[in-house]
Coordinates of C-alpha atoms and ligand atoms in Angstrom, one line a residue:
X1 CA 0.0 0.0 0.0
X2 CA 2.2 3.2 -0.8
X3 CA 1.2 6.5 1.2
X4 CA -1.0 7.9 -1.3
X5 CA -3.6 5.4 -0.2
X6 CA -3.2 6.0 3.7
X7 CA -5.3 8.8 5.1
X8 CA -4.4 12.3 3.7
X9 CA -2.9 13.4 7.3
X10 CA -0.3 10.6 9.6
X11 CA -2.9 9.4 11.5
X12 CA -3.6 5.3 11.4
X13 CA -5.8 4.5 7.7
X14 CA -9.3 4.5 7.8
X15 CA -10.9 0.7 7.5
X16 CA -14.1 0.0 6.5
X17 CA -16.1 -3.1 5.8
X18 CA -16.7 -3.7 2.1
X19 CA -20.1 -5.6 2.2
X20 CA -18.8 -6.6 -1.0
X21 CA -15.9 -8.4 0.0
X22 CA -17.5 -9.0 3.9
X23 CA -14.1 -7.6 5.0
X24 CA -12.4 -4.6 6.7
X25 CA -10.6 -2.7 3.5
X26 CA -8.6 0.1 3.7
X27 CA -10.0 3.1 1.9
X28 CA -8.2 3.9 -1.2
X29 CA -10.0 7.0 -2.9
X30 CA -10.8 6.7 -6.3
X31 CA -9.9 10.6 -6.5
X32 CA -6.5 10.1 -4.1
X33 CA -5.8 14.4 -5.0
X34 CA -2.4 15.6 -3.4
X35 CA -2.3 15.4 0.1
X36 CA -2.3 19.4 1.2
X37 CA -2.9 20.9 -2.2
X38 CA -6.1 23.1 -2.2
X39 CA -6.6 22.5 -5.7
X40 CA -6.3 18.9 -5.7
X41 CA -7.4 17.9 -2.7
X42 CA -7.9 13.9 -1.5
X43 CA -11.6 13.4 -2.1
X44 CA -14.4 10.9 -0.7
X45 CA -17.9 10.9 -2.6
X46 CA -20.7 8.8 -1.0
X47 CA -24.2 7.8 -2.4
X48 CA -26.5 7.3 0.2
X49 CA -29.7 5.7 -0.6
X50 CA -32.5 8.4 0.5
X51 CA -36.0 8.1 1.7
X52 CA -39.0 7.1 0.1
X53 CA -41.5 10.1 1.2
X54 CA -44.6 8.3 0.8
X55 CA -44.5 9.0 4.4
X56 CA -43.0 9.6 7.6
X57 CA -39.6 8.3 8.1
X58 CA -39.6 6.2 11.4
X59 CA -36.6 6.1 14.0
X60 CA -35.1 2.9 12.3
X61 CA -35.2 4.7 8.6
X62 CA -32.8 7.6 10.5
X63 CA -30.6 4.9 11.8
X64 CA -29.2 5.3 8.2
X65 CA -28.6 8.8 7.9
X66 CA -26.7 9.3 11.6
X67 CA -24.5 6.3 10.0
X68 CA -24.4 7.9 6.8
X69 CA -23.7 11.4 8.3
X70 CA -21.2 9.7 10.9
X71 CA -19.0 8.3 7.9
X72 CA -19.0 11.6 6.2
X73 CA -18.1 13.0 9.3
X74 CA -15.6 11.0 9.8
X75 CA -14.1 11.0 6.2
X76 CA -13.9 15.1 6.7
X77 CA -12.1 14.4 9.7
X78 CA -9.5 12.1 8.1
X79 CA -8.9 15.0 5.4
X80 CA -10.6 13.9 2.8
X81 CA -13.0 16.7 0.9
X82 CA -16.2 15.2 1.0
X83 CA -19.0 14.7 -2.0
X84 CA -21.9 13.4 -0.1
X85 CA -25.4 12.3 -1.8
X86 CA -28.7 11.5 -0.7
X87 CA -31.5 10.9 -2.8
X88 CA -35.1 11.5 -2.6
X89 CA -37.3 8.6 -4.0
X90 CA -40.6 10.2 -5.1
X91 CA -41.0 7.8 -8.2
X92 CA -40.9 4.2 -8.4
X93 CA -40.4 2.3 -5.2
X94 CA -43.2 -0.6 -4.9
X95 CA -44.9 -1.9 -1.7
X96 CA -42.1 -4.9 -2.3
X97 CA -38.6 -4.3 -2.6
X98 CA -38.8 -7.1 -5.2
X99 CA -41.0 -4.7 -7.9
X100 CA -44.2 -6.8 -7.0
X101 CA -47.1 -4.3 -5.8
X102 CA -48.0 -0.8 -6.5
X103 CA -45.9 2.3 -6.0
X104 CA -45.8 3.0 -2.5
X105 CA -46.3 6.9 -3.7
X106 CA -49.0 6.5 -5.8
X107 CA -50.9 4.1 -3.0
X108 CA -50.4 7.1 -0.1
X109 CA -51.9 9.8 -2.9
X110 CA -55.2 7.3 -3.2
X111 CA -55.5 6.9 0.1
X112 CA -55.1 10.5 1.5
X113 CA -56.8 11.8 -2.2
X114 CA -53.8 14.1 -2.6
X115 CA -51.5 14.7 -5.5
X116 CA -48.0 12.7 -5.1
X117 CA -46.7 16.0 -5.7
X118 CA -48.0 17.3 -2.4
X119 CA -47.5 14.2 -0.7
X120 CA -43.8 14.0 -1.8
X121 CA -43.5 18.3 -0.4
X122 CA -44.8 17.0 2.6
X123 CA -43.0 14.1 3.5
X124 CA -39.4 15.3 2.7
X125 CA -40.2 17.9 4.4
X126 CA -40.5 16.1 7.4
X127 CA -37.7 14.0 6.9
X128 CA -35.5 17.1 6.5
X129 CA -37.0 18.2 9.8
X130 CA -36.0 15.0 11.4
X131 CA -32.3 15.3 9.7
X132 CA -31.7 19.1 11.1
X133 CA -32.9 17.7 14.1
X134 CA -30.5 15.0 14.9
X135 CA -27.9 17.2 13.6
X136 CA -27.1 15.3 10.5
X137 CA -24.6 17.5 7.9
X138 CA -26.6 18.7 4.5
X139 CA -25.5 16.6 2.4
X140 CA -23.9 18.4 -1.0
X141 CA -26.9 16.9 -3.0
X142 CA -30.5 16.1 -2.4
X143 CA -30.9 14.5 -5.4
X144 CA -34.9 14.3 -6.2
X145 CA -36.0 10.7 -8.6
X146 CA -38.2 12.8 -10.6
X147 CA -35.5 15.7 -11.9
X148 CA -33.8 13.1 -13.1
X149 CA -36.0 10.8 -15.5
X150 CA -34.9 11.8 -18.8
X151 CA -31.2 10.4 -17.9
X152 CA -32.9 7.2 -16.4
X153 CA -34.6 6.7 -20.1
X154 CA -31.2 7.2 -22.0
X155 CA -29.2 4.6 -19.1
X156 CA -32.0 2.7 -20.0
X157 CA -31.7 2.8 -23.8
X158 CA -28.1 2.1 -23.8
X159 CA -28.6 -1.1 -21.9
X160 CA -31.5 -2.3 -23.3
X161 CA -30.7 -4.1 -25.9
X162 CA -27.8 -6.5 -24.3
X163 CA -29.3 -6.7 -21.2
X164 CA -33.4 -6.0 -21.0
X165 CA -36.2 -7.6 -22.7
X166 CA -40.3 -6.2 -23.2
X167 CA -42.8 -7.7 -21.1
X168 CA -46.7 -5.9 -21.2
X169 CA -45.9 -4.7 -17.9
X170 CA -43.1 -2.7 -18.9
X171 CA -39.1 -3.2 -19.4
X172 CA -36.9 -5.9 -17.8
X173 CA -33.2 -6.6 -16.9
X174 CA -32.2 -10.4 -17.5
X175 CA -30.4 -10.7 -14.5
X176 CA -28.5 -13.6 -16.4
X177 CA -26.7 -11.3 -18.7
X178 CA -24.5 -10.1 -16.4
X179 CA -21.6 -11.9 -14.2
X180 CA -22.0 -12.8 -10.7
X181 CA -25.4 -11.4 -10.2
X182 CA -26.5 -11.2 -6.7
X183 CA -22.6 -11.6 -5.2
X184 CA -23.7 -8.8 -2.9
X185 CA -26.0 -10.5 -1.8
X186 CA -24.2 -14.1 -1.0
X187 CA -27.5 -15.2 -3.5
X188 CA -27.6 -17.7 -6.3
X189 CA -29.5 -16.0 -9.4
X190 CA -32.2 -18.7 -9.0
X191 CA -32.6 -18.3 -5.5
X192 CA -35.4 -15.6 -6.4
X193 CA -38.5 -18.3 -3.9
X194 CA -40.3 -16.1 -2.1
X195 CA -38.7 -12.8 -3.3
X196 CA -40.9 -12.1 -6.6
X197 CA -44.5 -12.1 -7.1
X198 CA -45.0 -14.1 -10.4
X199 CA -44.8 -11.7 -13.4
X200 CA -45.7 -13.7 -16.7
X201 CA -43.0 -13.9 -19.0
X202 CA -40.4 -13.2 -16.4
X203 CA -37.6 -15.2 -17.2
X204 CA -35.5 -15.3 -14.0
X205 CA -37.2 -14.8 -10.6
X206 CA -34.5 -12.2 -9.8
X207 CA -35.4 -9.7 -12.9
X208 CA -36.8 -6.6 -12.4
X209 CA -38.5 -4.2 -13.8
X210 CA -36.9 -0.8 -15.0
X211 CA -39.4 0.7 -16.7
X212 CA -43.5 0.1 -15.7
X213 CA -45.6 1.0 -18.6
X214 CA -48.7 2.1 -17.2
X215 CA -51.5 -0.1 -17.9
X216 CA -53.5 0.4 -21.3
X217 CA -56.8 2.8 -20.4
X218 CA -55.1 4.2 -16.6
X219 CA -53.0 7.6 -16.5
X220 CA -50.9 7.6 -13.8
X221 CA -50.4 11.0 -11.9
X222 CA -46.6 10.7 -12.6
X223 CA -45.7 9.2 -16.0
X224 CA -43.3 10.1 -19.1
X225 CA -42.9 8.9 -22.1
X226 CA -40.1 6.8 -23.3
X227 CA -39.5 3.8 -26.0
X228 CA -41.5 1.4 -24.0
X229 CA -44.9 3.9 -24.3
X230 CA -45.6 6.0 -20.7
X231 CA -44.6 4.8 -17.6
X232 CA -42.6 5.6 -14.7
X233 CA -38.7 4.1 -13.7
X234 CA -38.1 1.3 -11.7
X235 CA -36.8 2.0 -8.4
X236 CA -33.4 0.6 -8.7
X237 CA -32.3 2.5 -11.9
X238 CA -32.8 5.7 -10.5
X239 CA -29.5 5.0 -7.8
X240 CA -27.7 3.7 -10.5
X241 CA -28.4 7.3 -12.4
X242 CA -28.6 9.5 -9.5
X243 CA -25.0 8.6 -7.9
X244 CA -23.1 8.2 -12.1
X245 CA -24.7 11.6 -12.6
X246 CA -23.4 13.5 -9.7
X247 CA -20.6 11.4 -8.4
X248 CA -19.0 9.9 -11.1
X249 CA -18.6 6.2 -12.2
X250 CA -16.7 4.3 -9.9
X251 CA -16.9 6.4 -6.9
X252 CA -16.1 5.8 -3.6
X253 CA -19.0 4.7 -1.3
X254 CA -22.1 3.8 -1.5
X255 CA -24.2 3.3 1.8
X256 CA -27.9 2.0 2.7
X257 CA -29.8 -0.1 5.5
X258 CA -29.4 -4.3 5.3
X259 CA -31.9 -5.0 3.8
X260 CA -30.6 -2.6 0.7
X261 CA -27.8 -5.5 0.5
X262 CA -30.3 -8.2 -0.5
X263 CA -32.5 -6.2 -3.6
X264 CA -31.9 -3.5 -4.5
X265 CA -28.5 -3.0 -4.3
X266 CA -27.7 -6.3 -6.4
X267 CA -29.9 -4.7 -8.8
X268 CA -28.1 -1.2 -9.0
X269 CA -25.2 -3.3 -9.4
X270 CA -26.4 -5.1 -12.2
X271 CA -27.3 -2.4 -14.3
X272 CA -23.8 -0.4 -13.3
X273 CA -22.2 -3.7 -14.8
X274 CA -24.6 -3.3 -18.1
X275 CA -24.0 0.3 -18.7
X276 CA -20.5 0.3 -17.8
X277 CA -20.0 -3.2 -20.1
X278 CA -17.4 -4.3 -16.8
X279 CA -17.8 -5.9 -13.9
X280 CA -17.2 -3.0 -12.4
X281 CA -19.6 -2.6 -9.6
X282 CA -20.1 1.5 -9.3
X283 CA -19.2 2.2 -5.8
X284 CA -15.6 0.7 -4.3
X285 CA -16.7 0.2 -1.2
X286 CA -20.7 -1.0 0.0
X287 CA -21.5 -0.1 3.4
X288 CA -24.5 -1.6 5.1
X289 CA -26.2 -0.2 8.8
X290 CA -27.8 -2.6 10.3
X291 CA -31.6 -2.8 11.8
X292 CA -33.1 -0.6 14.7
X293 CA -35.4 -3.2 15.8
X294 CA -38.3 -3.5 18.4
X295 CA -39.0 -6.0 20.7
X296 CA -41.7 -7.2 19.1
X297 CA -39.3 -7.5 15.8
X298 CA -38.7 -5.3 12.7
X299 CA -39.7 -1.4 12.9
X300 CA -42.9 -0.5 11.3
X301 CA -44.7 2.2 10.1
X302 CA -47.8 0.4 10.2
X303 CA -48.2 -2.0 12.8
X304 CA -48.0 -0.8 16.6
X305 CA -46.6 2.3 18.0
X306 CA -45.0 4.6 15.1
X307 CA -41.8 5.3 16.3
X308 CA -41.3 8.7 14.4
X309 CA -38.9 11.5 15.7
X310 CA -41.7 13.9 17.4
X311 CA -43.0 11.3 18.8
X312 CA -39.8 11.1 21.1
X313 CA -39.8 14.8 21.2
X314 CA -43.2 14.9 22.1
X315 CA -42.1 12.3 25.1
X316 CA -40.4 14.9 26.4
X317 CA -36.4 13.1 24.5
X318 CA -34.2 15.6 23.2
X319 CA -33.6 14.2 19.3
X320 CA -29.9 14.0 20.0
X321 CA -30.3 11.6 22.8
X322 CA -31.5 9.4 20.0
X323 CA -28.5 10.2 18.0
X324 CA -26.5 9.1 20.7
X325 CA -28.5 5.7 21.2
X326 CA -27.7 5.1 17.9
X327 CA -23.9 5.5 18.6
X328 CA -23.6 3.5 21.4
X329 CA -24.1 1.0 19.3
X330 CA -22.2 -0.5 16.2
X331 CA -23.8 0.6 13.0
X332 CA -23.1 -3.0 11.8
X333 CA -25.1 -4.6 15.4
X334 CA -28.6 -4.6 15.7
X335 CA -30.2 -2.0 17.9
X336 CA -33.1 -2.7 20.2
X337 CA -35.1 0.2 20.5
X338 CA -36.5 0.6 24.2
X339 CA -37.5 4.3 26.3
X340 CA -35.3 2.9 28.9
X341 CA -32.2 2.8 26.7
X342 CA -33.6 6.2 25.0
X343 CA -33.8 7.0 28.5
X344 CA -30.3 5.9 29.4
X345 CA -29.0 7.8 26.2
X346 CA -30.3 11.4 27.9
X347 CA -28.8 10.7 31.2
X348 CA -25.7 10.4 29.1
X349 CA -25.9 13.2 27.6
X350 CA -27.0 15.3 30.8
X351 CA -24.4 14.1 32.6
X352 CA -21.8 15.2 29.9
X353 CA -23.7 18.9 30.2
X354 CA -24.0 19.2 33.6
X355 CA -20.3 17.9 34.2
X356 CA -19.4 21.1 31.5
X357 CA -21.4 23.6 33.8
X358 CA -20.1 22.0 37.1
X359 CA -16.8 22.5 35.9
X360 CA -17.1 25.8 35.1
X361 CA -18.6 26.4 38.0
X362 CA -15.8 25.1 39.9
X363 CA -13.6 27.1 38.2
X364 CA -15.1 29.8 38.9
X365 CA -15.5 29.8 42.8
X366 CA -11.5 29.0 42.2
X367 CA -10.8 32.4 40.4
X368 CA -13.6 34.2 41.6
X369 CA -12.7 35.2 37.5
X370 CA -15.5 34.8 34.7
X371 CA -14.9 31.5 32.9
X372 CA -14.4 31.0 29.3
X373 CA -17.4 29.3 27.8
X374 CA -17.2 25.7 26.1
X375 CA -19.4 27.3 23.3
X376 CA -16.8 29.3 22.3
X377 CA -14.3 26.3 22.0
X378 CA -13.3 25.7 18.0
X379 CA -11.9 21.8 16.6
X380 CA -8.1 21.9 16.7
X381 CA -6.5 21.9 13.5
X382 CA -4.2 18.8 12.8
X383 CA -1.0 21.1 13.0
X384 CA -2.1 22.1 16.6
X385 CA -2.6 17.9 17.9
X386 CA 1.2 17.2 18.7
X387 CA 0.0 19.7 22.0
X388 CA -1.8 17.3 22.9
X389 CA -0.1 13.7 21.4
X390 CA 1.2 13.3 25.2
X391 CA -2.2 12.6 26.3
X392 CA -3.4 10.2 24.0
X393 CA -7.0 10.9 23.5
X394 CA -7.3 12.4 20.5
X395 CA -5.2 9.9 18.8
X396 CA -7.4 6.8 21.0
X397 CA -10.4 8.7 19.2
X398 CA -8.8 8.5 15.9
X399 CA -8.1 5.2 16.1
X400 CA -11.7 4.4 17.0
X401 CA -13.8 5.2 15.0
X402 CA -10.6 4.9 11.6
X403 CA -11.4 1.2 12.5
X404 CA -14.9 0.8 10.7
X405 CA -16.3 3.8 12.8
X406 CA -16.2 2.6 16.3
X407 CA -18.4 5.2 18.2
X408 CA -18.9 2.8 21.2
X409 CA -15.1 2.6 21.5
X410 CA -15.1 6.4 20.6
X411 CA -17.5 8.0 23.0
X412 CA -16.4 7.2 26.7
X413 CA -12.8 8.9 25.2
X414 CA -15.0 12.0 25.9
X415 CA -15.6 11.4 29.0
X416 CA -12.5 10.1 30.1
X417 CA -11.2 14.2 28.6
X418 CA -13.9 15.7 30.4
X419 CA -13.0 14.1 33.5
X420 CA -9.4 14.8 33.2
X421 CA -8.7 17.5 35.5
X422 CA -4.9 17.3 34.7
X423 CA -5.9 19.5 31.8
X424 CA -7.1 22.9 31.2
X425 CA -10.6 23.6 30.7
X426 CA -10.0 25.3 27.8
X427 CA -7.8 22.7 26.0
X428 CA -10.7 20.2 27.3
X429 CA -13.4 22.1 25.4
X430 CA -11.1 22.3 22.2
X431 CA -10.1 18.2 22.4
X432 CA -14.0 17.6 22.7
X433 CA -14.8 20.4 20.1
X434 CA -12.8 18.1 17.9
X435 CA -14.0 14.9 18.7
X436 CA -17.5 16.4 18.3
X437 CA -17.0 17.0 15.0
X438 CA -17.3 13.5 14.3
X439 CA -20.4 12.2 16.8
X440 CA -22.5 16.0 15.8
X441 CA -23.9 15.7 19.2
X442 CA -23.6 19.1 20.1
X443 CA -22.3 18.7 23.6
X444 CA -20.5 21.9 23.7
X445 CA -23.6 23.9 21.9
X446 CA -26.1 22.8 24.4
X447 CA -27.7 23.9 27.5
X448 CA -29.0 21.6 29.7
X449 CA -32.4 24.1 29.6
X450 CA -32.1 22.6 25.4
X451 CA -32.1 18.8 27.4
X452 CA -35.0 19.8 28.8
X453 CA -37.8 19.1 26.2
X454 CA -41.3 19.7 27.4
X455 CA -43.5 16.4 26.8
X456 CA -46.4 17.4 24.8
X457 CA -49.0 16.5 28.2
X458 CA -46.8 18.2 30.6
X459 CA -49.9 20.6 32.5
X460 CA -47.4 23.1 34.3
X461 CA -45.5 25.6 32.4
X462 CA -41.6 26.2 33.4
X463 CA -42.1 29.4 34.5
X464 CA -44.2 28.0 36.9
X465 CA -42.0 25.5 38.0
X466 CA -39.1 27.4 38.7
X467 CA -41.6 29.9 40.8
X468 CA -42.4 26.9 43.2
X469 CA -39.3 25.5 43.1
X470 CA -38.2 29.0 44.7
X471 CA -40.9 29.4 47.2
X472 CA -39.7 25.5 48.4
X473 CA -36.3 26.8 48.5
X474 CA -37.5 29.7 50.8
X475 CA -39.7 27.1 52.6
X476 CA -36.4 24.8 53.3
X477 CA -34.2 27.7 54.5
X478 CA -36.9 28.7 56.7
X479 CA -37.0 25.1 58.0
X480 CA -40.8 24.9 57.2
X481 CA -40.7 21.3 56.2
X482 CA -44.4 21.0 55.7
X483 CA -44.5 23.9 53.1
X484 CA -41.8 22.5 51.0
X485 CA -43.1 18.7 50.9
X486 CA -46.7 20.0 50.3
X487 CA -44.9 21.7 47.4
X488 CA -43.3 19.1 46.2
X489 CA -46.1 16.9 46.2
X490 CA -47.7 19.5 44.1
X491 CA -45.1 19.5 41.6
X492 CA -44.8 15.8 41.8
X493 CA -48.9 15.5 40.9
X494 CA -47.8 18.2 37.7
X495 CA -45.3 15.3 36.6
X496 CA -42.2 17.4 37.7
X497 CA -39.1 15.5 39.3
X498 CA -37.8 17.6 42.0
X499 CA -33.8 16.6 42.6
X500 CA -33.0 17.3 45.6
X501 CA -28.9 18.4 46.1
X502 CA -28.4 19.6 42.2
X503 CA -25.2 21.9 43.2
X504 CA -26.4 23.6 39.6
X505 CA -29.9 24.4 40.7
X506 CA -30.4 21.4 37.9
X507 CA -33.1 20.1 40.2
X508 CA -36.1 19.3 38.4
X509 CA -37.0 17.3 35.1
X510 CA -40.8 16.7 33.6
X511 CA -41.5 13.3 33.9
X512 CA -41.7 10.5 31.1
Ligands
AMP1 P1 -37.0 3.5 2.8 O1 -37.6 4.9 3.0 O2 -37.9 2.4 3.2 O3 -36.4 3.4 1.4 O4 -35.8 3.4 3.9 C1 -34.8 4.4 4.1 C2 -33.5 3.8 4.7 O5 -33.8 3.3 6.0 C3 -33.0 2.7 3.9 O6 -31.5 2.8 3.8 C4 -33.3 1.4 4.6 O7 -32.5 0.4 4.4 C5 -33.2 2.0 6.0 N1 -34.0 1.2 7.1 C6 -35.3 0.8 7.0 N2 -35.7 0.2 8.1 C7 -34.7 0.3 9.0 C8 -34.5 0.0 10.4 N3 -35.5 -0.6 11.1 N4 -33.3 0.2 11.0 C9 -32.3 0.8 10.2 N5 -32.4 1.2 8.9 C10 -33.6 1.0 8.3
ZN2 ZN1 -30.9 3.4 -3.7

């Protein structure tokens, strides 16, 4: 491996797992630039398979995007200038992965008697909420299915030919035509029982459909013309368009949930193979999160609860105790989603805060001087981290999360700084201002008042609560005992936590 391939700056190479190979590879950029040279810099460009907005995205769907925005993150840490994409599916993805079904968009516009148009608006606009939210980076591109149909019907025409054959219910890819199909997958090309509805004249269980004519005597509220008479893409092709036509063909990464590895992901391969006549497979590396589950099994947006972002909010969770959930775990383990461990997550992430203030504080009654805040506290450049090479933690951090994005490994290196009291506070808030670059979970932006999210049934405004909580205060240093507990009870009956002690005055929280 010569240098040019190690990360841009001398810290330890970043590994990933290739769900292609099913092993940790070092990344090698397809663009490799010159290592400090503005104009040629070492570059990283990353597909990310989007939402499909026929809806709200549940908690599970934005497992993907922290990972998603945790690699970038981290790939702009290791020096590499990042291209990241995410698409917007508002054409084309049926009710089964496996092109059986209707269009989940079209179904939703039925149901709710809305144009897809203003069903699509709607739902990414939600999603969008949800990614500000958990403090997931814009992404360069938000590359929306529909802008891009006329290059899907050219991609389509080139392949056709070799690789596609007519059916009435629109055009389809042999899957037999090109080599390896379904390696991705660890799947034979047969191996389609179960995963297709029957489609007469399919010849291989595995083909799919990239074009759907719309059925003689229906009009479709989306539909364009094309060789194959009106109809609408298949699903698959618009990746393998969306991430050629902004990223280039091969680029670097390409990442999406599991179940991405079985379906549809084979299938963007297949017609990258086709168009590119190789075996070349689009993206060097395929990265794969795994599931946010439920007890009761896979997340859904039907059955049970619907475990969407505001409902957390609503609960009373700051969204970025979700993010961190999501990092204490592997993105390539299975995550269990319970409101204990969401739970947990928070009193992380309080504790973090409330250390921050206590230290100040500390420091503070020390000086009897005004502290310095954390918020003020900027990432240290690379040139500045032999300062701080004696202490270890930034390059422990490195080293985590450059070995396939360790964040459970990563994260208690920010406590172990914040506890250090062998070091400054203000070298402590720039070590964790450049950690945080790479976990986005704001721990130096935040109050803990932000922590504090106001359940949607709470019945007692804060105002409020901080008025009794004053008069109880008065109440203790008077030693009236009585008055304080009958206030407390008071509070307790409002769904207010009183914490008795809090050095901070932190001494209430509104109930679950
Ligand atoms: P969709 O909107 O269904 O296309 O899904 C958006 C993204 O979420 C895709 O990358 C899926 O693979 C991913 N995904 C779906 N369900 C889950 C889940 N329960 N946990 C993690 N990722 C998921
Ligand atoms: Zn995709």
């Amino acid at each position: 491996m010569t240098d040019a391939h190690a990360s841009p700056f001398s810290g330890p190479p970043l590994k990933l797992f290739n769900s292609l190979t099913r092993e940790l590879e070092i990344f090698q950029p397809v663009h490799p630039g010159v290592p400090g040279d503005p104009a040629n810099p070492p570059e990283a460009r990353v597909y990310s398979c989007g939402p499909t907005v026929y809806n709200y995205p549940h908690i599970g769907n934005m497992r993907a995007y922290v990972f998603a925005d945790t690699l970038g993150r981290t790939l702009s840490f290791k020096g590499y200038k990042l291209t990241h994409v995410i698409n917007i599916t508002d054409v084309g993805h049926l009710t089964d992965d496996a092109d059986a079904g209707e269009d989940k968009m079209e179904k939703m516009a039925a149901e709710k008697a809305q144009s897809i148009w203003d069903i699509a608006r709607h739902y990414t606009e939600a999603y969008w909420a949800d990614v500000k939210a958990l403090n997931i980076r814009q992404p360069a591109h938000w590359s929306i299915a529909t802008d891009y149909v006329p290059q899907m019907i050219e991609f389509a025409k080139a392949i056709a030919d070799r690789h596609c054959y007519e059916l009435e219910g629109g055009l389809y890819f042999d899957t037999s035509t090109v080599a390896n199909y379904g390696a991705l997958a660890r799947a034979k090309t047969e191996d389609g029982e179960g995963r297709i509805e029957e489609v007469e004249g399919k010849r291989h269980a595995a083909d799919f459909a990239i074009w759907r004519k719309t059925p003689p005597g229906e009009t479709r509220q989306m539909e364009w013309d094309s060789p194959w008479g009106k109809g609408a893409p298949g699903w698959h092709l618009e990746c393998s368009v969306m991430s050629e036509a902004l990223l280039g063909f091969p680029f670097d990464i390409h990442t999406g949930g599991i179940d991405h590895r079985e379906i549809h992901h084979p299938n963007e391969i297949a017609q990258n193979q086709a168009h590119s006549c190789s075996d070349a497979s689009g993206a060097r590396i395929w990265m794969h999160n795994n599931f946010l589950i439920e007890r009761s099994g896979k997340m859904s947006k039907s059955a049970g609860e619907f475990l969407r972002l505001q409902l957390l909010i609503d609960k009373g969770y700051h969204p970025l105790a979700y993010r961190l959930m999501c990092l204490q775990a592997h993105y390539r383990s299975e995550l269990e989603f319970s409101w204990e461990g969401l739970g947990a997550a928070l009193t992380r992430l309080k504790r973090m805060l409330k250390f921050i203030e206590v230290q100040r504080w500390k420091e503070h009654e020390k000086t009897g001087q005004p502290v310095r805040s954390q918020k003020d506290a900027k990432p240290l450049p690379r040139s500045e981290w032999h300062r701080f090479a004696i202490l270890g933690y930034l390059g422990d951090f490195e080293a985590a999360i450059s070995d396939d994005l360790n964040t459970p490994k990563a994260l208690p290196i920010i406590e172990a700084i914040l506890g250090d009291s062998a070091i400054s506070l203000t070298d402590r808030w720039e070590m964790i201002a450049t950690a945080d670059e790479v976990l986005g979970l704001n721990i130096l932006r935040m109050d803990r008042a932000d922590l504090r999210v106001r359940p949607k049934v709470a019945t007692i405004s804060e105002a409020e609560i901080e008025a009794a909580l004053t008069r109880r205060k008065e109440a203790r240093a008077a030693k009236d005992f009585a008055a304080s507990d009958k206030l407390r009870d008071e509070l307790i009956a409002a769904g207010v936590e009183v914490m008795d002690g809090d050095p901070l005055g932190w001494d209430w929280r509104l109930g679950d």
